[in-house]
C-alpha atoms as one frame of an Amber mdcrd trajectory, in Angstrom:
protein
  12.606  13.649  32.398  15.993  15.013  31.417  18.416  14.204  28.605  21.916
  14.303  30.084  23.616  13.561  26.741  26.879  15.307  26.022  27.887  15.296
  22.336  25.902  17.889  20.384  24.011  18.840  23.550  26.719  19.402  26.199
  24.199  20.581  28.776  21.158  18.776  30.109  17.844  19.261  28.285  14.397
  18.999  29.802  12.395  16.420  27.858   9.152  16.328  29.795   7.444  16.911
  33.132   5.477  13.974  34.487   3.259  14.184  37.594   3.997  11.746  40.387
   7.167  10.168  41.721   6.768   6.491  41.020   8.321   3.738  39.014   5.029
   3.284  37.176   4.947   6.916  36.044   8.467   6.599  34.658   7.790   3.199
  33.093   4.621   4.456  31.386   6.444   7.513  30.050   9.202   5.347  28.594
   6.668   2.990  27.095   5.034   5.909  25.278   8.369   6.931  23.751   8.656
   3.678  21.813  11.405   1.147  21.192  13.590   3.386  19.041  13.854   6.036
  21.749  14.570   3.513  24.480  17.296   1.811  22.452  19.198   5.100  22.168
  19.505   5.444  25.935  22.991   4.303  26.946  23.265   5.611  30.523  20.529
   6.297  33.062  21.378   8.133  36.284  19.126   8.075  39.322  18.826   8.556
  43.051  18.188   5.801  45.578  14.600   5.098  44.549  13.994   1.465  43.709
  10.931   2.271  41.604  13.058   4.148  39.065  15.649   1.389  39.100  12.985
  -1.217  38.345  11.616   0.887  35.489  15.087   1.355  33.996  15.824  -2.360
  34.225  12.493  -3.116  32.580  12.587  -0.533  29.786  16.325  -0.065  29.135
  17.730  -3.560  28.891  21.054  -2.411  27.442  21.461   0.847  29.384  23.910
   1.260  32.253  22.231   2.357  35.464  24.347   4.794  37.519  23.687   5.814
  41.098  24.267   9.546  41.420  27.279  10.545  43.545  25.492  13.480  45.171
  22.795  11.228  46.569  25.354   8.735  47.870  27.192  11.494  49.739  23.876
  12.863  50.990  22.897   9.429  52.320  26.221   9.140  54.141  25.751  12.578
  55.672  22.292  11.606  56.884  23.756   8.505  58.542  26.313  10.621  60.417
  23.572  12.992  61.530  21.510  10.067  62.805  24.487   8.855  64.851  25.075
  12.354  66.212  21.467  12.720  67.310  21.376   9.278  68.918  24.579   9.820
  70.886  23.331  13.264  71.887  20.240  11.666  73.427  22.168   8.858  75.083
  24.764  11.128  76.701  22.730  14.233  77.578  19.161  12.967  77.528  17.777
  15.695  75.296  17.807  16.958  71.745  20.696  19.115  70.646  20.709  22.692
  71.805  23.080  25.637  71.827  26.133  24.856  73.918  26.013  21.089  73.414
  29.292  19.848  71.866  27.739  17.617  69.197  25.033  20.114  68.302  27.711
  22.740  67.805  29.450  20.721  65.077  26.362  19.528  63.190  27.242  21.663
  60.153  30.954  20.858  60.338  30.150  17.142  60.167  28.460  17.651  56.789
  31.426  19.350  55.144  34.273  17.630  53.352  37.241  17.315  55.693  39.572
  18.859  53.112  37.491  22.037  53.213  37.559  22.568  56.969  39.356  25.650
  58.219  41.834  25.297  61.109  39.178  26.746  63.419  36.603  24.199  62.270
  39.106  21.375  62.682  39.734  22.489  66.268  36.011  22.682  67.020  35.487
  19.221  65.558  38.318  17.653  67.550  37.195  19.343  70.763  33.571  18.219
  70.417  34.501  14.642  69.582  36.801  14.496  72.615  34.173  15.905  74.991
  32.758  12.477  75.907  34.024   8.904  75.416  30.798   7.911  73.658  31.428
  10.531  70.990  33.808   8.039  69.391  30.791   6.607  67.553  30.239   9.979
  65.889  33.931  10.194  65.041  33.942   6.763  63.407  30.726   7.525  61.494
  32.179  10.827  60.325  35.327   9.212  58.952  33.307   6.466  57.236  31.217
   9.106  55.487  34.327  11.074  54.540  35.925   7.941  53.114  32.803   7.452
  51.016  32.950  11.045  49.812  36.610  10.578  48.898  35.927   7.780  46.403
  34.605  10.435  44.005  37.777  12.526  44.228  40.489  10.046  43.335  43.113
  10.652  40.621  41.794   7.765  38.514  38.429   5.984  38.185  40.192   2.690
  38.912  41.390   3.957  42.286  37.955   5.340  43.105  36.338   2.035  42.224
  38.845   0.129  44.367  38.070   2.261  47.415  34.335   2.006  46.764  34.540
  -1.779  46.653  36.408  -1.776  49.964  33.659   0.276  51.598  30.931  -1.937
  50.158  32.728  -4.918  51.679  33.402  -3.430  55.122  30.674  -0.950  56.068
  27.845  -3.520  56.426  29.685  -5.089  59.376  30.338  -1.788  61.177  29.238
  -1.982  64.850  27.551   1.403  64.509  24.042   0.474  63.282  23.494   3.581
  61.186  26.736   2.998  59.286  26.015  -0.712  58.901  22.656   0.234  57.387
  24.407   2.640  55.006  26.791  -0.142  54.003  23.961  -2.570  53.350  22.249
   0.007  51.149  25.433   0.494  49.135  25.853  -3.255  48.843  22.303  -3.570
  47.521  23.037  -0.841  44.950  26.548  -2.112  44.264  26.313  -2.390  40.470
  24.790   1.062  39.996  27.235   2.586  42.493  30.324   1.138  40.817  29.001
   2.055  37.360  29.902   5.653  38.189  33.561   4.753  37.693  32.908   3.063
  34.348  30.908   5.926  32.800  33.265   8.878  33.177  31.457   9.962  36.334
  27.916  10.074  34.952  25.940  12.418  37.170  22.362  13.429  37.856  23.515
  17.008  38.340  21.799  18.243  35.190  18.492  16.883  36.432  18.922  18.543
  39.823  19.786  21.857  38.167  16.660  21.743  36.022  14.558  20.719  39.024
  15.809  23.808  40.820  14.726  26.059  37.963  11.338  24.416  37.586  10.581
  24.793  41.289
């Protein structure tokens, strides 16, 4: 459990270590803290685990639940990878291996498009053009990049606007993996959009502490 408060504590503080990853473990821990502690919690960030969301809704009635941007981008990247692997199987009949166009760009597909070098951009374009069916990977890639971009807009209002557009359109995408991503975002809509209303509240402090503890 991590306190992400800014104010007098500008960096995250470890509050406690609790065994088990479950909504019940989190709910019980919050219950032990008492009403006064729970009332002071204004923002709660989390990953895409419904158990935590249920515990927050139950124990923090007035807190704003925020879905962490890193985990949203990670989910989008996983969807692109799933599309890549499926198309790889459908076009070549085997798992990716050295020399296969899509396998060769698996790392490039995970990177932000603004960060790609000219050489990487050429490799990406060449691999996507290697087979007509690769268009599904191209579409999935751009959907994921559009999702990544919502967190890098000049104003929160613009980011929220783009996020709402994706929530509205991705669930109907003909690529099943992207449609599934869109439906997940739609289900988490309130927590996703809360990012833009909370000055970009992030779970980064928790992840940093997790890395040290491990």
